[in-house]
Amino acid sequence: VHPIDPRAPLRSLRVAAGVGGVPLSPTETARARGIKAPSVHDAERAGGRMSIETFAAFVEALGGTLEIRVTLPSKGTRP
């Protein structure tokens, strides 16, 4: 389990996928996904506005699995 910063999800992913605390470079990340490095830069500039589908594609390209967990208040306690 790797914490992902919602303001910089792709950067967090590159750090988590790196070795010895050295993040994967945008070029390495792009190569894994089969896209060009400028697309990684564009996705990082988008920050937390990246779609779940796009983020999942990056996660899967790096050999990971994206799991989303939702916790709702118990019944009878509505906001």
mmCIF file of N, CA and C in Angstrom:
data_model
loop_
_atom_site.group_PDB
_atom_site.id
_atom_site.type_symbol
_atom_site.label_atom_id
_atom_site.label_comp_id
_atom_site.label_asym_id
_atom_site.label_seq_id
_atom_site.Cartn_x
_atom_site.Cartn_y
_atom_site.Cartn_z
ATOM 1 N N VAL A 1 0.853 -1.176 0.000
ATOM 2 C CA VAL A 1 0.000 0.000 0.000
ATOM 3 C C VAL A 1 0.893 1.232 0.000
ATOM 4 N N HIS A 2 0.621 2.126 -0.939
ATOM 5 C CA HIS A 2 1.408 3.352 -1.059
ATOM 6 C C HIS A 2 0.475 4.543 -0.959
ATOM 7 N N PRO A 3 0.765 5.488 -0.066
ATOM 8 C CA PRO A 3 -0.078 6.683 0.005
ATOM 9 C C PRO A 3 0.091 7.524 -1.251
ATOM 10 N N ILE A 4 -1.014 8.011 -1.751
ATOM 11 C CA ILE A 4 -1.012 8.844 -2.955
ATOM 12 C C ILE A 4 -1.517 10.228 -2.575
ATOM 13 N N ASP A 5 -0.746 11.232 -2.907
ATOM 14 C CA ASP A 5 -1.146 12.614 -2.654
ATOM 15 C C ASP A 5 -2.199 12.990 -3.693
ATOM 16 N N PRO A 6 -3.427 13.309 -3.290
ATOM 17 C CA PRO A 6 -4.471 13.627 -4.264
ATOM 18 C C PRO A 6 -4.181 14.877 -5.094
ATOM 19 N N ARG A 7 -3.261 15.730 -4.615
ATOM 20 C CA ARG A 7 -2.899 16.934 -5.377
ATOM 21 C C ARG A 7 -1.852 16.617 -6.442
ATOM 22 N N ALA A 8 -1.159 15.497 -6.292
ATOM 23 C CA ALA A 8 -0.107 15.109 -7.239
ATOM 24 C C ALA A 8 -0.079 13.590 -7.380
ATOM 25 N N PRO A 9 -1.174 12.999 -7.872
ATOM 26 C CA PRO A 9 -1.252 11.538 -7.890
ATOM 27 C C PRO A 9 -0.200 10.864 -8.773
ATOM 28 N N LEU A 10 0.078 11.415 -9.938
ATOM 29 C CA LEU A 10 1.043 10.763 -10.816
ATOM 30 C C LEU A 10 2.453 10.870 -10.259
ATOM 31 N N ARG A 11 2.806 12.007 -9.704
ATOM 32 C CA ARG A 11 4.120 12.162 -9.068
ATOM 33 C C ARG A 11 4.250 11.174 -7.911
ATOM 34 N N SER A 12 3.204 11.034 -7.098
ATOM 35 C CA SER A 12 3.218 10.069 -5.992
ATOM 36 C C SER A 12 3.419 8.653 -6.516
ATOM 37 N N LEU A 13 2.767 8.337 -7.626
ATOM 38 C CA LEU A 13 2.902 7.016 -8.224
ATOM 39 C C LEU A 13 4.330 6.781 -8.726
ATOM 40 N N ARG A 14 4.924 7.797 -9.363
ATOM 41 C CA ARG A 14 6.298 7.658 -9.854
ATOM 42 C C ARG A 14 7.271 7.442 -8.705
ATOM 43 N N VAL A 15 7.034 8.100 -7.562
ATOM 44 C CA VAL A 15 7.883 7.912 -6.380
ATOM 45 C C VAL A 15 7.709 6.488 -5.842
ATOM 46 N N ALA A 16 6.471 6.041 -5.725
ATOM 47 C CA ALA A 16 6.193 4.702 -5.192
ATOM 48 C C ALA A 16 6.764 3.606 -6.087
ATOM 49 N N ALA A 17 6.769 3.827 -7.399
ATOM 50 C CA ALA A 17 7.246 2.817 -8.339
ATOM 51 C C ALA A 17 8.765 2.848 -8.516
ATOM 52 N N GLY A 18 9.400 3.875 -7.990
ATOM 53 C CA GLY A 18 10.845 4.002 -8.123
ATOM 54 C C GLY A 18 11.589 3.017 -7.240
ATOM 55 N N VAL A 19 12.902 3.102 -7.303
ATOM 56 C CA VAL A 19 13.764 2.195 -6.549
ATOM 57 C C VAL A 19 14.641 3.009 -5.609
ATOM 58 N N GLY A 20 14.707 2.589 -4.351
ATOM 59 C CA GLY A 20 15.577 3.249 -3.387
ATOM 60 C C GLY A 20 15.252 4.701 -3.145
ATOM 61 N N GLY A 21 13.975 5.059 -3.232
ATOM 62 C CA GLY A 21 13.561 6.427 -2.997
ATOM 63 C C GLY A 21 13.738 7.344 -4.198
ATOM 64 N N VAL A 22 14.272 6.803 -5.295
ATOM 65 C CA VAL A 22 14.440 7.591 -6.519
ATOM 66 C C VAL A 22 13.228 7.329 -7.414
ATOM 67 N N PRO A 23 12.426 8.363 -7.695
ATOM 68 C CA PRO A 23 11.224 8.145 -8.501
ATOM 69 C C PRO A 23 11.559 7.755 -9.934
ATOM 70 N N LEU A 24 10.638 7.054 -10.565
ATOM 71 C CA LEU A 24 10.773 6.827 -11.998
ATOM 72 C C LEU A 24 10.743 8.181 -12.690
ATOM 73 N N SER A 25 11.475 8.298 -13.756
ATOM 74 C CA SER A 25 11.456 9.550 -14.513
ATOM 75 C C SER A 25 10.183 9.599 -15.360
ATOM 76 N N PRO A 26 9.805 10.790 -15.802
ATOM 77 C CA PRO A 26 8.672 10.874 -16.718
ATOM 78 C C PRO A 26 8.892 10.026 -17.983
ATOM 79 N N THR A 27 10.134 9.968 -18.449
ATOM 80 C CA THR A 27 10.434 9.172 -19.645
ATOM 81 C C THR A 27 10.225 7.683 -19.381
ATOM 82 N N GLU A 28 10.696 7.196 -18.225
ATOM 83 C CA GLU A 28 10.493 5.783 -17.881
ATOM 84 C C GLU A 28 9.007 5.467 -17.728
ATOM 85 N N THR A 29 8.279 6.384 -17.108
ATOM 86 C CA THR A 29 6.844 6.202 -16.913
ATOM 87 C C THR A 29 6.124 6.171 -18.250
ATOM 88 N N ALA A 30 6.502 7.073 -19.127
ATOM 89 C CA ALA A 30 5.896 7.120 -20.462
ATOM 90 C C ALA A 30 6.188 5.843 -21.233
ATOM 91 N N ARG A 31 7.418 5.381 -21.172
ATOM 92 C CA ARG A 31 7.803 4.159 -21.881
ATOM 93 C C ARG A 31 6.970 2.975 -21.395
ATOM 94 N N ALA A 32 6.758 2.882 -20.079
ATOM 95 C CA ALA A 32 5.968 1.776 -19.518
ATOM 96 C C ALA A 32 4.534 1.806 -20.024
ATOM 97 N N ARG A 33 4.015 2.999 -20.241
ATOM 98 C CA ARG A 33 2.622 3.140 -20.684
ATOM 99 C C ARG A 33 2.492 3.157 -22.200
ATOM 100 N N GLY A 34 3.606 3.283 -22.907
ATOM 101 C CA GLY A 34 3.563 3.312 -24.364
ATOM 102 C C GLY A 34 3.128 4.648 -24.927
ATOM 103 N N ILE A 35 3.484 5.720 -24.207
ATOM 104 C CA ILE A 35 3.154 7.073 -24.645
ATOM 105 C C ILE A 35 4.433 7.901 -24.647
ATOM 106 N N LYS A 36 4.337 9.142 -25.070
ATOM 107 C CA LYS A 36 5.507 10.028 -25.095
ATOM 108 C C LYS A 36 5.608 10.800 -23.777
ATOM 109 N N ALA A 37 6.837 11.125 -23.386
ATOM 110 C CA ALA A 37 7.095 11.814 -22.114
ATOM 111 C C ALA A 37 6.294 13.098 -21.939
ATOM 112 N N PRO A 38 6.085 13.916 -22.991
ATOM 113 C CA PRO A 38 5.288 15.129 -22.783
ATOM 114 C C PRO A 38 3.874 14.836 -22.262
ATOM 115 N N SER A 39 3.342 13.665 -22.587
ATOM 116 C CA SER A 39 2.017 13.299 -22.076
ATOM 117 C C SER A 39 2.049 13.089 -20.564
ATOM 118 N N VAL A 40 3.165 12.587 -20.058
ATOM 119 C CA VAL A 40 3.318 12.429 -18.605
ATOM 120 C C VAL A 40 3.397 13.807 -17.959
ATOM 121 N N HIS A 41 4.167 14.699 -18.563
ATOM 122 C CA HIS A 41 4.268 16.063 -18.037
ATOM 123 C C HIS A 41 2.889 16.734 -18.010
ATOM 124 N N ASP A 42 2.124 16.562 -19.092
ATOM 125 C CA ASP A 42 0.782 17.148 -19.145
ATOM 126 C C ASP A 42 -0.107 16.581 -18.047
ATOM 127 N N ALA A 43 -0.037 15.267 -17.837
ATOM 128 C CA ALA A 43 -0.851 14.625 -16.804
ATOM 129 C C ALA A 43 -0.445 15.129 -15.420
ATOM 130 N N GLU A 44 0.846 15.328 -15.197
ATOM 131 C CA GLU A 44 1.298 15.841 -13.902
ATOM 132 C C GLU A 44 0.848 17.279 -13.692
ATOM 133 N N ARG A 45 0.858 18.074 -14.749
ATOM 134 C CA ARG A 45 0.407 19.464 -14.626
ATOM 135 C C ARG A 45 -1.080 19.519 -14.293
ATOM 136 N N ALA A 46 -1.834 18.507 -14.708
ATOM 137 C CA ALA A 46 -3.270 18.467 -14.410
ATOM 138 C C ALA A 46 -3.506 18.234 -12.927
ATOM 139 N N GLY A 47 -2.492 17.749 -12.222
ATOM 140 C CA GLY A 47 -2.606 17.521 -10.785
ATOM 141 C C GLY A 47 -3.702 16.539 -10.452
ATOM 142 N N GLY A 48 -4.511 16.862 -9.475
ATOM 143 C CA GLY A 48 -5.574 15.985 -9.011
ATOM 144 C C GLY A 48 -6.778 15.934 -9.930
ATOM 145 N N ARG A 49 -6.718 16.604 -11.065
ATOM 146 C CA ARG A 49 -7.855 16.618 -11.989
ATOM 147 C C ARG A 49 -7.769 15.497 -13.017
ATOM 148 N N MET A 50 -6.912 14.533 -12.804
ATOM 149 C CA MET A 50 -6.773 13.403 -13.701
ATOM 150 C C MET A 50 -7.940 12.438 -13.483
ATOM 151 N N SER A 51 -8.453 11.867 -14.562
ATOM 152 C CA SER A 51 -9.566 10.925 -14.414
ATOM 153 C C SER A 51 -9.078 9.635 -13.763
ATOM 154 N N ILE A 52 -9.989 8.936 -13.153
ATOM 155 C CA ILE A 52 -9.658 7.653 -12.540
ATOM 156 C C ILE A 52 -9.158 6.686 -13.607
ATOM 157 N N GLU A 53 -9.777 6.710 -14.784
ATOM 158 C CA GLU A 53 -9.370 5.820 -15.863
ATOM 159 C C GLU A 53 -7.929 6.076 -16.290
ATOM 160 N N THR A 54 -7.538 7.345 -16.399
ATOM 161 C CA THR A 54 -6.171 7.686 -16.785
ATOM 162 C C THR A 54 -5.192 7.256 -15.710
ATOM 163 N N PHE A 55 -5.519 7.541 -14.455
ATOM 164 C CA PHE A 55 -4.632 7.149 -13.364
ATOM 165 C C PHE A 55 -4.503 5.630 -13.311
ATOM 166 N N ALA A 56 -5.619 4.917 -13.480
ATOM 167 C CA ALA A 56 -5.585 3.449 -13.477
ATOM 168 C C ALA A 56 -4.681 2.921 -14.588
ATOM 169 N N ALA A 57 -4.704 3.569 -15.752
ATOM 170 C CA ALA A 57 -3.849 3.138 -16.864
ATOM 171 C C ALA A 57 -2.371 3.296 -16.502
ATOM 172 N N PHE A 58 -2.013 4.380 -15.817
ATOM 173 C CA PHE A 58 -0.629 4.548 -15.370
ATOM 174 C C PHE A 58 -0.274 3.481 -14.336
ATOM 175 N N VAL A 59 -1.152 3.250 -13.379
ATOM 176 C CA VAL A 59 -0.899 2.247 -12.342
ATOM 177 C C VAL A 59 -0.669 0.876 -12.979
ATOM 178 N N GLU A 60 -1.550 0.482 -13.881
ATOM 179 C CA GLU A 60 -1.448 -0.823 -14.523
ATOM 180 C C GLU A 60 -0.203 -0.928 -15.396
ATOM 181 N N ALA A 61 0.177 0.163 -16.077
ATOM 182 C CA ALA A 61 1.378 0.155 -16.911
ATOM 183 C C ALA A 61 2.634 -0.078 -16.082
ATOM 184 N N LEU A 62 2.591 0.343 -14.814
ATOM 185 C CA LEU A 62 3.732 0.158 -13.921
ATOM 186 C C LEU A 62 3.630 -1.137 -13.126
ATOM 187 N N GLY A 63 2.654 -1.984 -13.491
ATOM 188 C CA GLY A 63 2.533 -3.298 -12.857
ATOM 189 C C GLY A 63 1.690 -3.319 -11.603
ATOM 190 N N GLY A 64 0.999 -2.243 -11.315
ATOM 191 C CA GLY A 64 0.192 -2.170 -10.095
ATOM 192 C C GLY A 64 -1.276 -2.418 -10.347
ATOM 193 N N THR A 65 -2.021 -2.376 -9.280
ATOM 194 C CA THR A 65 -3.469 -2.515 -9.310
ATOM 195 C C THR A 65 -4.057 -1.368 -8.513
ATOM 196 N N LEU A 66 -5.039 -0.695 -9.085
ATOM 197 C CA LEU A 66 -5.695 0.413 -8.393
ATOM 198 C C LEU A 66 -6.924 -0.117 -7.675
ATOM 199 N N GLU A 67 -7.008 0.165 -6.402
ATOM 200 C CA GLU A 67 -8.177 -0.184 -5.608
ATOM 201 C C GLU A 67 -8.711 1.096 -4.993
ATOM 202 N N ILE A 68 -10.006 1.287 -5.077
ATOM 203 C CA ILE A 68 -10.627 2.471 -4.487
ATOM 204 C C ILE A 68 -11.526 1.999 -3.356
ATOM 205 N N ARG A 69 -11.365 2.610 -2.213
ATOM 206 C CA ARG A 69 -12.151 2.221 -1.042
ATOM 207 C C ARG A 69 -13.031 3.389 -0.637
ATOM 208 N N VAL A 70 -14.296 3.124 -0.459
ATOM 209 C CA VAL A 70 -15.251 4.144 -0.039
ATOM 210 C C VAL A 70 -15.816 3.716 1.309
ATOM 211 N N THR A 71 -15.836 4.629 2.255
ATOM 212 C CA THR A 71 -16.420 4.367 3.564
ATOM 213 C C THR A 71 -17.537 5.381 3.776
ATOM 214 N N LEU A 72 -18.738 4.885 3.992
ATOM 215 C CA LEU A 72 -19.892 5.751 4.236
ATOM 216 C C LEU A 72 -20.296 5.644 5.693
ATOM 217 N N PRO A 73 -20.969 6.658 6.208
ATOM 218 C CA PRO A 73 -21.439 6.567 7.589
ATOM 219 C C PRO A 73 -22.454 5.424 7.700
ATOM 220 N N SER A 74 -22.550 4.859 8.882
ATOM 221 C CA SER A 74 -23.497 3.772 9.063
ATOM 222 C C SER A 74 -24.928 4.294 8.897
ATOM 223 N N LYS A 75 -25.839 3.402 8.575
ATOM 224 C CA LYS A 75 -27.242 3.792 8.362
ATOM 225 C C LYS A 75 -27.791 4.457 9.606
ATOM 226 N N GLY A 76 -28.612 5.449 9.381
ATOM 227 C CA GLY A 76 -29.213 6.170 10.489
ATOM 228 C C GLY A 76 -28.444 7.412 10.881
ATOM 229 N N THR A 77 -27.258 7.604 10.300
ATOM 230 C CA THR A 77 -26.486 8.818 10.570
ATOM 231 C C THR A 77 -26.190 9.506 9.257
ATOM 232 N N ARG A 78 -27.141 10.268 8.794
ATOM 233 C CA ARG A 78 -26.974 10.980 7.513
ATOM 234 C C ARG A 78 -26.373 12.354 7.792
ATOM 235 N N PRO A 79 -25.608 12.830 6.809
ATOM 236 C CA PRO A 79 -25.010 14.177 6.986
ATOM 237 C C PRO A 79 -26.071 15.268 6.981
#
